[in-house]
mmCIF file of C-alpha atoms in Angstrom:
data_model
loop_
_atom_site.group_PDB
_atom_site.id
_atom_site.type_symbol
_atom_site.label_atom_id
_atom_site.label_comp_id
_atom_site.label_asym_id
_atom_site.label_seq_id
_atom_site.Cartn_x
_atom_site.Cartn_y
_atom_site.Cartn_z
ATOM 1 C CA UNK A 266 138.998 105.527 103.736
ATOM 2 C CA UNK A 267 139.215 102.429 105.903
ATOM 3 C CA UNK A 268 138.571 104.706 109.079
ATOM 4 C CA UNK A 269 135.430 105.911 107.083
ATOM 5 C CA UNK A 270 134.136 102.427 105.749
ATOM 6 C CA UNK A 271 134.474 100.769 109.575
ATOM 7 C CA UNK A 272 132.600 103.767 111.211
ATOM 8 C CA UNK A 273 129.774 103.034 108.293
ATOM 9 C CA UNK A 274 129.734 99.572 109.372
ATOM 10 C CA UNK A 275 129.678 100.322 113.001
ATOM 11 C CA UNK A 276 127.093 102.457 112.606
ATOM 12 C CA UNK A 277 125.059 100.502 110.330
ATOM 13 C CA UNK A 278 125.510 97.620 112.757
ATOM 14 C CA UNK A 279 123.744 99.662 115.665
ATOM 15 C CA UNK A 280 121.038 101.025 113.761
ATOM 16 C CA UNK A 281 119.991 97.924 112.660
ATOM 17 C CA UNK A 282 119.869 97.020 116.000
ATOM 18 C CA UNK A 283 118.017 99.726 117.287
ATOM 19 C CA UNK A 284 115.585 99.383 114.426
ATOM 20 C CA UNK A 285 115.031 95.450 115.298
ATOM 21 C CA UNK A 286 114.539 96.319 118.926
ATOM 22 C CA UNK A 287 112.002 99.005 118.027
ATOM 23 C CA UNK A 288 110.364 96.685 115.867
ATOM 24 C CA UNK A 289 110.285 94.175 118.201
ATOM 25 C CA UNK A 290 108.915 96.343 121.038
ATOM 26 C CA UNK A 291 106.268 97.148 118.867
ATOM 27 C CA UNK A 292 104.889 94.066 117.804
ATOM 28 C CA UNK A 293 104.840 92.386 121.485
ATOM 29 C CA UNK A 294 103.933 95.588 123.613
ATOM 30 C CA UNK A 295 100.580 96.962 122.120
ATOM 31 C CA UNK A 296 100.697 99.406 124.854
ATOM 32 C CA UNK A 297 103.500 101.867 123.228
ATOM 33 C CA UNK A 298 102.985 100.283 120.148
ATOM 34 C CA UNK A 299 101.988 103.717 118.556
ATOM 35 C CA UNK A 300 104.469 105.874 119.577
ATOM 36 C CA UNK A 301 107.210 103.542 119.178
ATOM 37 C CA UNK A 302 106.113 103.322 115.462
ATOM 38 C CA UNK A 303 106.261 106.580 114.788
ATOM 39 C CA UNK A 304 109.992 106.443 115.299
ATOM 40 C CA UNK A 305 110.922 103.281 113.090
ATOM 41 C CA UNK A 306 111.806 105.398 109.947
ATOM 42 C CA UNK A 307 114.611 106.708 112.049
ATOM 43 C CA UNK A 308 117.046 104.862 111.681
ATOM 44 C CA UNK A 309 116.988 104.976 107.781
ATOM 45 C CA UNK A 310 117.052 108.415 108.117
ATOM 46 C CA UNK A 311 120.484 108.752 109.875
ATOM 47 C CA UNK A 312 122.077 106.139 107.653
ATOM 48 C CA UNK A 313 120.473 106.828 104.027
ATOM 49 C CA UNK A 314 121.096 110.880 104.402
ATOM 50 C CA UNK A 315 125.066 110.122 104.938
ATOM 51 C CA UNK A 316 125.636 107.089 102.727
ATOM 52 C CA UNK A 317 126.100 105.990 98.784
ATOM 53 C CA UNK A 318 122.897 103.779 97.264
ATOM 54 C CA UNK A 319 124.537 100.658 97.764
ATOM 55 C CA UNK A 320 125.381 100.787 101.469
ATOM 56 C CA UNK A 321 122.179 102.157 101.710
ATOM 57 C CA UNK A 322 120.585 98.676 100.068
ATOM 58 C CA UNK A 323 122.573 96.869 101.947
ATOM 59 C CA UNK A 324 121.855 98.461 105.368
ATOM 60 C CA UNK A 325 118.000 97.882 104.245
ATOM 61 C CA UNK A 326 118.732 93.829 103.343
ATOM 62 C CA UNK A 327 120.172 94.060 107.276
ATOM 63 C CA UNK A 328 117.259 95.327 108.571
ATOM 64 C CA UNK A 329 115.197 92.901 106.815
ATOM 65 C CA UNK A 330 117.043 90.109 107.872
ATOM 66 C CA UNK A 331 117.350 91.257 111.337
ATOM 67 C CA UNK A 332 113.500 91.757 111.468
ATOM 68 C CA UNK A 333 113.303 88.174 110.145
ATOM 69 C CA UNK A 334 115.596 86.807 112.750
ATOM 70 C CA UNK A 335 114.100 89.120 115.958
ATOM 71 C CA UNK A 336 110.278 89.145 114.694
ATOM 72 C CA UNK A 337 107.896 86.362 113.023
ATOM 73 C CA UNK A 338 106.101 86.439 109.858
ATOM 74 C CA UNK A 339 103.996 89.431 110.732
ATOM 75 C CA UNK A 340 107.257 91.637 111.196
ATOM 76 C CA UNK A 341 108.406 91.018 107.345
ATOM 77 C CA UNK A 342 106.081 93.670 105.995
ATOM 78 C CA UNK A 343 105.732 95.993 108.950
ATOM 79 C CA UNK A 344 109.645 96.243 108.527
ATOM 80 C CA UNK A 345 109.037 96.046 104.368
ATOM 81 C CA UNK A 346 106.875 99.203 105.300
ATOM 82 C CA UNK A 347 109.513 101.082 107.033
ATOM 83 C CA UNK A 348 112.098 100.335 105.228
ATOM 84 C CA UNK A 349 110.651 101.833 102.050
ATOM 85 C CA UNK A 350 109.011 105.258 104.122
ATOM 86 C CA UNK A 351 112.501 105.800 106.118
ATOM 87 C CA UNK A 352 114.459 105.256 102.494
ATOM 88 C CA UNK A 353 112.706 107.990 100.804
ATOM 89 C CA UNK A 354 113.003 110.483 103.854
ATOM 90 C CA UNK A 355 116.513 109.806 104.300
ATOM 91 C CA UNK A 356 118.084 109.234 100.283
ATOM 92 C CA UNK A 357 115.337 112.640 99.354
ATOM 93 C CA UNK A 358 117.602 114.576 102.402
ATOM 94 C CA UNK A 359 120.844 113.152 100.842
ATOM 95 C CA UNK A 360 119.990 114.831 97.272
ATOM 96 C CA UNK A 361 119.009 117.832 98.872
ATOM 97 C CA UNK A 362 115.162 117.851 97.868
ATOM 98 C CA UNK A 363 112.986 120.080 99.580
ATOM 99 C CA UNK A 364 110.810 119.494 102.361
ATOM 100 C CA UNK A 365 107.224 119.807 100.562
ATOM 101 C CA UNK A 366 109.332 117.324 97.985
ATOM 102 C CA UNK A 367 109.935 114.523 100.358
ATOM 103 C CA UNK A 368 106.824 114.850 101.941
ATOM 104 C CA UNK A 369 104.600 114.735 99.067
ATOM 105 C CA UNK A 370 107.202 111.404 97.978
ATOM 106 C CA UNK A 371 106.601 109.705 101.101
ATOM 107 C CA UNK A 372 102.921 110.468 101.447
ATOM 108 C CA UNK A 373 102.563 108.564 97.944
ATOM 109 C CA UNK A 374 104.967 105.825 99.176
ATOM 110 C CA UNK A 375 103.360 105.308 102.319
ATOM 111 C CA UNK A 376 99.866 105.270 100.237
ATOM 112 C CA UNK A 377 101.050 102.849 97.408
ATOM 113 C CA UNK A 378 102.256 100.309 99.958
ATOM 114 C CA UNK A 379 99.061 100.421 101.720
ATOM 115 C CA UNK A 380 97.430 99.152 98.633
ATOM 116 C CA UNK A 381 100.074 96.932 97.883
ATOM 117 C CA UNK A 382 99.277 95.568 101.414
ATOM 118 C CA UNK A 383 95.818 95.665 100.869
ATOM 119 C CA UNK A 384 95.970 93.559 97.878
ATOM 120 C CA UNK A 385 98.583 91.059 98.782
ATOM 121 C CA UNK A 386 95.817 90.198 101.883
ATOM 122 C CA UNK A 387 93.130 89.676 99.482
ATOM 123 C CA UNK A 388 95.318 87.549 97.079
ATOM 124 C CA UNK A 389 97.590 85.420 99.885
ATOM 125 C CA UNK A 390 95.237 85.166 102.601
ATOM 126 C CA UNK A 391 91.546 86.112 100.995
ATOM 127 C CA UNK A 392 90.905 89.144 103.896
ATOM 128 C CA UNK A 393 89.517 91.652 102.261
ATOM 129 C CA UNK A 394 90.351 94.239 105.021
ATOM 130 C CA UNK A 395 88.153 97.197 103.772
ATOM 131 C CA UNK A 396 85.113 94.745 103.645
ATOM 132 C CA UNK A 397 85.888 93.461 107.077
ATOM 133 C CA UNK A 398 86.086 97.039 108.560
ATOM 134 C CA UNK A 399 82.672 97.645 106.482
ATOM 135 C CA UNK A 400 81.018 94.949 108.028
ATOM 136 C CA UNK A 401 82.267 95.712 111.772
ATOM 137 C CA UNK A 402 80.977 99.586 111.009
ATOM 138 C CA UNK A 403 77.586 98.197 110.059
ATOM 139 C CA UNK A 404 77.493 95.963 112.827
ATOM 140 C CA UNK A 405 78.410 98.918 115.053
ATOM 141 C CA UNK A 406 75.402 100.355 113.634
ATOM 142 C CA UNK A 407 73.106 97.697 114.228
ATOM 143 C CA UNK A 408 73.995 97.702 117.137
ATOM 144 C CA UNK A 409 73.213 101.200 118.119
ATOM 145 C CA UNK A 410 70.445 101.280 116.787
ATOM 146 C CA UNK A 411 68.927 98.277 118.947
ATOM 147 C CA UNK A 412 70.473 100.318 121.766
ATOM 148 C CA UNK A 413 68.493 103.428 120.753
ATOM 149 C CA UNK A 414 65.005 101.380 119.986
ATOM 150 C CA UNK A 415 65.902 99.842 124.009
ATOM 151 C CA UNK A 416 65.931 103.602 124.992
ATOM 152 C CA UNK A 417 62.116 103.689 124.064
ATOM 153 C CA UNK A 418 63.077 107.131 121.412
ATOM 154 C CA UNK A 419 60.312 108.478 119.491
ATOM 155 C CA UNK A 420 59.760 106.359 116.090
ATOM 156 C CA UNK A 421 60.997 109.707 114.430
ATOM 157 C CA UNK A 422 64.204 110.061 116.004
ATOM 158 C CA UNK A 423 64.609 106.350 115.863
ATOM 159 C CA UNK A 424 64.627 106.905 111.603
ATOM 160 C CA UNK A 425 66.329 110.314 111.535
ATOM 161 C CA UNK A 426 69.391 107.761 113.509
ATOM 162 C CA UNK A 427 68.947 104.607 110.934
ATOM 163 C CA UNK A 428 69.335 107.142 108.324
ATOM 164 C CA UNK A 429 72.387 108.779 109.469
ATOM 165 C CA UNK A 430 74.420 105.664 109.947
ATOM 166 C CA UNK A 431 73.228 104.459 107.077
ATOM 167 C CA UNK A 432 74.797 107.901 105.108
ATOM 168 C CA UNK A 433 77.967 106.860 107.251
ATOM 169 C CA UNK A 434 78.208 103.636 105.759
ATOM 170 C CA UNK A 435 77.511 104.674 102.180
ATOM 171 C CA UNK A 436 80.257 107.391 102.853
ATOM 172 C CA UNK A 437 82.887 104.711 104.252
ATOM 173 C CA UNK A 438 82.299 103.355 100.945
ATOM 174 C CA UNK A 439 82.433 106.197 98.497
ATOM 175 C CA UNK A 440 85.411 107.892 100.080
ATOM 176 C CA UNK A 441 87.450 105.238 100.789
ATOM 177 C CA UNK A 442 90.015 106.570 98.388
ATOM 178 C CA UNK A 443 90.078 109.817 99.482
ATOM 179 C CA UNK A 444 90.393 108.148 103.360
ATOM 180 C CA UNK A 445 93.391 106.181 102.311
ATOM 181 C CA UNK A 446 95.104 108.855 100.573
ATOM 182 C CA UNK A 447 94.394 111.815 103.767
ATOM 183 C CA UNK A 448 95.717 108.805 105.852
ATOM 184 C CA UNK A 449 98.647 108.413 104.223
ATOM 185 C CA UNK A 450 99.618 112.525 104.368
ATOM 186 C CA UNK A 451 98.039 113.015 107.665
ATOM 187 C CA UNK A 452 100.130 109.865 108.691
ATOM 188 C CA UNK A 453 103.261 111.378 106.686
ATOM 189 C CA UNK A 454 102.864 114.705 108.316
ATOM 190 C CA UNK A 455 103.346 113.329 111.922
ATOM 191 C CA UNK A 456 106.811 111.038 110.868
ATOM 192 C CA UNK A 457 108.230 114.195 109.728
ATOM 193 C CA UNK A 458 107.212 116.457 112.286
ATOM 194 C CA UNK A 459 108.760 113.765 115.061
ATOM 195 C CA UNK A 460 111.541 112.040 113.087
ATOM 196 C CA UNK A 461 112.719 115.083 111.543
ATOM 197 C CA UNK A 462 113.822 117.343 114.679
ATOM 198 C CA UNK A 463 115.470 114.058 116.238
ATOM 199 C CA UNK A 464 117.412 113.731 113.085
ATOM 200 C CA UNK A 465 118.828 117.093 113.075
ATOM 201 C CA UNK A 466 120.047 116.171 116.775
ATOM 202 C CA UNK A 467 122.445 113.933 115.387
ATOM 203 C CA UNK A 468 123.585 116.187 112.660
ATOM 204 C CA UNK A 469 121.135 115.576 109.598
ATOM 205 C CA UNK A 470 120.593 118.765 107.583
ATOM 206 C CA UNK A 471 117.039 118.100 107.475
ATOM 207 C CA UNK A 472 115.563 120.837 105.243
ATOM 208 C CA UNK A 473 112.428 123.231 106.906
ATOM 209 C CA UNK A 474 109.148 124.005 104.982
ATOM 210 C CA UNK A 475 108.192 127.680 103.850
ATOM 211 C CA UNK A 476 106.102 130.121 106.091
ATOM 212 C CA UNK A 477 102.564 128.551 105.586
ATOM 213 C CA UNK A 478 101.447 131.681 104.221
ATOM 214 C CA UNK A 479 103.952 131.534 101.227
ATOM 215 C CA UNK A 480 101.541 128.321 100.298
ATOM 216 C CA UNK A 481 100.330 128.786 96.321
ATOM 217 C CA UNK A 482 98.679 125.946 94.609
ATOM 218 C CA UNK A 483 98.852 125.576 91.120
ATOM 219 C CA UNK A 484 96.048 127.785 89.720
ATOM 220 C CA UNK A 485 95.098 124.980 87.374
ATOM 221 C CA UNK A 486 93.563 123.366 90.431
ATOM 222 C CA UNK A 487 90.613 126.097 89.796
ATOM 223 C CA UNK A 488 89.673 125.014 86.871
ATOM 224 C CA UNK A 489 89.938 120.724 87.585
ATOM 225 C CA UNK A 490 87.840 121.541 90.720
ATOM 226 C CA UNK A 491 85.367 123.603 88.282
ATOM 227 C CA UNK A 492 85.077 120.730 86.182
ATOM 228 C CA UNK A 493 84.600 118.360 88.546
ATOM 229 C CA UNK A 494 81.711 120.444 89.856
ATOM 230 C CA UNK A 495 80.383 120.487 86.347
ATOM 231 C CA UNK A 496 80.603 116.117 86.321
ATOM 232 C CA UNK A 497 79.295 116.299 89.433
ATOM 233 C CA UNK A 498 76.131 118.011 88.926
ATOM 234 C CA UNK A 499 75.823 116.173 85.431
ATOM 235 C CA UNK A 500 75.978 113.029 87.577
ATOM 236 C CA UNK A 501 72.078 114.511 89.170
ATOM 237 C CA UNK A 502 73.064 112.177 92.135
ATOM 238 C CA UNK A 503 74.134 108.647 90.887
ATOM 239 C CA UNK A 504 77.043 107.174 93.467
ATOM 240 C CA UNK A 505 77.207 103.895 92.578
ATOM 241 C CA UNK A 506 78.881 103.795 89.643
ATOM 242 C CA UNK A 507 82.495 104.314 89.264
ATOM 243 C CA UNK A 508 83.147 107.343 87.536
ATOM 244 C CA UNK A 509 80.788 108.935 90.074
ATOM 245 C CA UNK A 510 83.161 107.787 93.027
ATOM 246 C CA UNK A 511 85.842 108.936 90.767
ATOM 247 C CA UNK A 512 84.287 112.528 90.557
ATOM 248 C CA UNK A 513 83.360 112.861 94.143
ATOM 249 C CA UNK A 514 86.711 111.937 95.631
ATOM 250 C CA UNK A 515 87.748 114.214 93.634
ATOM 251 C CA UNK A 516 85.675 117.087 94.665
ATOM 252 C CA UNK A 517 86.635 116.286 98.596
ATOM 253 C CA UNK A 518 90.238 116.173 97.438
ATOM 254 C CA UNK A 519 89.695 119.852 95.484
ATOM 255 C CA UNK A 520 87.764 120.868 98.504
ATOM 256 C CA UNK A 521 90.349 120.190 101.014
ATOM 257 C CA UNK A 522 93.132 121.782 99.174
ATOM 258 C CA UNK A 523 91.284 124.940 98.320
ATOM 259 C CA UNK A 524 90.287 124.929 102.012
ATOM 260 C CA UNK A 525 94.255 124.597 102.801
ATOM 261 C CA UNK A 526 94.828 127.981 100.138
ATOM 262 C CA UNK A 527 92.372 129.628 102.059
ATOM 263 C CA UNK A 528 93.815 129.371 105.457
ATOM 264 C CA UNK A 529 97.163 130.382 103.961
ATOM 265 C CA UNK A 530 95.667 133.457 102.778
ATOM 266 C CA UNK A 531 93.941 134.706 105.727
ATOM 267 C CA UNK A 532 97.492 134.129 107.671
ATOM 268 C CA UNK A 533 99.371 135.869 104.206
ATOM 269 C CA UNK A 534 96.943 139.091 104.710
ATOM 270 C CA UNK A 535 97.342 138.487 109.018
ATOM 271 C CA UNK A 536 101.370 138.580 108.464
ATOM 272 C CA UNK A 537 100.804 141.788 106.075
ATOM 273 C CA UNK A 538 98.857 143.671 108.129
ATOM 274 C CA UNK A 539 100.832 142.594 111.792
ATOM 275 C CA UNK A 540 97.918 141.056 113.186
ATOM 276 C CA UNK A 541 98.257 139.089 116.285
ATOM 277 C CA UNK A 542 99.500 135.903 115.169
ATOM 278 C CA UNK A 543 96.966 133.620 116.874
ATOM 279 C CA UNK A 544 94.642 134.495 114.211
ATOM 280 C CA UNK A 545 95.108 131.636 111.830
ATOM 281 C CA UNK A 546 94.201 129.408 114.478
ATOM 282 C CA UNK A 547 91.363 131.007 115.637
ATOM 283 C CA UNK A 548 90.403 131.257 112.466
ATOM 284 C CA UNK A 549 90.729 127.223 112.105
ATOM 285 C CA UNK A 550 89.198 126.880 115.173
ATOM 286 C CA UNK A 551 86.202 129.100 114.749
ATOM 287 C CA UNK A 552 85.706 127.288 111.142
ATOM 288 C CA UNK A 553 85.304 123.988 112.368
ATOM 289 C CA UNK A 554 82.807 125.010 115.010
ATOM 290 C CA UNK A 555 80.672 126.850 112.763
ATOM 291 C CA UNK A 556 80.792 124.541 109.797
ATOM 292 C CA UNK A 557 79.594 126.857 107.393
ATOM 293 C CA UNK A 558 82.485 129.093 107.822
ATOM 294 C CA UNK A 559 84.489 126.965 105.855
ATOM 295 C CA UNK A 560 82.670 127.707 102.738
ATOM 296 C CA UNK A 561 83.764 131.038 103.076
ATOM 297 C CA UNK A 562 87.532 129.976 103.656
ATOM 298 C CA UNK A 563 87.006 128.288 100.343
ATOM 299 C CA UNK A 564 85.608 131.541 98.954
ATOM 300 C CA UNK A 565 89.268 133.174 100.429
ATOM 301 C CA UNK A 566 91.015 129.879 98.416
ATOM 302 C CA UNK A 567 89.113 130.307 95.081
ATOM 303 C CA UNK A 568 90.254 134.330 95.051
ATOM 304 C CA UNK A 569 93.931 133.526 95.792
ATOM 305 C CA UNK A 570 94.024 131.018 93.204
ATOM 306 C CA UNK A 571 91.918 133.014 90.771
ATOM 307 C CA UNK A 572 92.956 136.805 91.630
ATOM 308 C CA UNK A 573 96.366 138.090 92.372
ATOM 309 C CA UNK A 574 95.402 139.575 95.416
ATOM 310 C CA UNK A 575 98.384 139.431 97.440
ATOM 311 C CA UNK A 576 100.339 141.659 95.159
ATOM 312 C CA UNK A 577 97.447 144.024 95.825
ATOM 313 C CA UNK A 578 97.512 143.956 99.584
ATOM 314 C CA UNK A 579 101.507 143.987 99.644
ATOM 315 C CA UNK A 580 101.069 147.586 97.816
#
């Protein structure tokens, strides 16, 4: 027991130190900044997987304090941040949840402290981020377009430009929620991919996710995207007030996942009949180059959802 409890606090102890040197290195040296940030939830990982809740706590007070002592005001809630992500990886591994479990648990952690972030700026320090980043995307455009009207363009093409940044700008605006929350899975998705095989290095049984092709969304997802079609239309193209930026990140949300069942389908049917396996990307590929494509991969997600065709093709 005693052998046990010192090699806890030995290993606690070095961790913590790892994670304040990481931290640190990524707060003075913008240059590796990125990569070294993707590997900050590691050290929560190692420790939280192995140990009870309240050594856990207490190894995430250390790290706090640590990034107190090492860092300066600014490292408090990039180490807040981490803390909370690398908790939920590593305590989700110790009860044995599955990998779509923890990922879908972080993603929404990752995405709730964002706003939390968000809001504490606004309320502490009156920066309202999103409007900042708004106003430096329509100066960008203002910008560009004096550049363009230098350039000595046709009147026409100098309008079709003002009114596609313009769309950009309204769509920065609309989708912001839908931005935030892709972010925070797209940002999610790399952690695990990195963190993960580095933790089963050191003897984490980190779990795997299914073949991709074994993906099934609920089918219910049919019938909220239907409806939210149905709003959308009923809206006859308001997008200022809220329910109708309520309904359209919604659509893009319904649009992306159906999108997502329709890849997994085409590489369900490419894995039943043995077709080469580059397919699926191909397919991906080929999609994004010829945009309208993907309205037929949606046409592949609405059938898997709606029709049991894979018990068909398996016969």
């Amino acid at each position: 027991m005693r052998v046990k409890k010192t090699r806890m606090l030995t290993e606690g102890a070095m961790l913590a130190a790892v994670f304040g040197v990481m931290l640190l290195v990524a707060l003075h040296v913008p240059v590796i900044r990125i990569i070294v940030l993707v590997f900050l939830p590691l050290p929560f990982i190692l420790f939280c997987a192995k140990y009870s809740l309240r050594s856990i706590l207490v190894f995430c007070l250390v790290c706090l304090l640590v990034s107190a002592i090492m860092g300066t005001v600014m490292a408090i809630p990039m180490a807040v941040f981490f803390v909370c992500i690398g908790f939920v990886m590593g305590y989700a591994i110790q009860r044995k949840k599955s990998k779509l479990f923890i990922y879908i648990a972080t993603s929404l952690t990752f995405l709730a402290i964002t706003i939390i972030g968000l809001f504490a700026t606004l309320k502490f320090f009156h920066l309202n981020i999103i409007a900042e980043n708004l106003k430096i995307m329509q100066q960008s455009i203002e910008q560009s377009k004096a550049l363009v009207n230098s350039l000595g363009e046709s009147q026409a093409y100098e309008d079709r430009f003002a009114q596609m940044a313009d769309a950009a700008s309204q769509m920065y605006s609309v989708y912001l929620p839908s931005l935030l929350l892709l972010s925070a899975f797209i940002a999610v998705l790399v952690l695990i991919s990195v963190d993960f095989p580095i933790a089963k290095r050191f003897g984490v049984p980190v779990p795997s996710f299914p073949p991709f092709r074994e993906m099934r969304l609920p089918g219910n997802i049919l019938w909220y995207f239907i409806l939210a079609m149905a709003a959308n239309l009923l809206m006859r193209g308001d997008t200022g007030s809220f329910f109708a930026k309520a309904v359209l990140n919604l659509m893009l949300i319904f649009q992306i996942l159906i999108l997502l069942q329709g890849y997994a389908f085409i590489s369900f049917v490419s894995h039943e009949k043995k077709w080469p396996k580059g397919l699926l990307a191909f397919a991906v590929i080929l999609s994004i180059i010829f945009s309208p494509l993907l309205y037929l991969v949606m046409i592949f997600g609405i059938m898997d959802l709606g029709f049991d065709f894979r018990r068909m093709i398996q016969k």
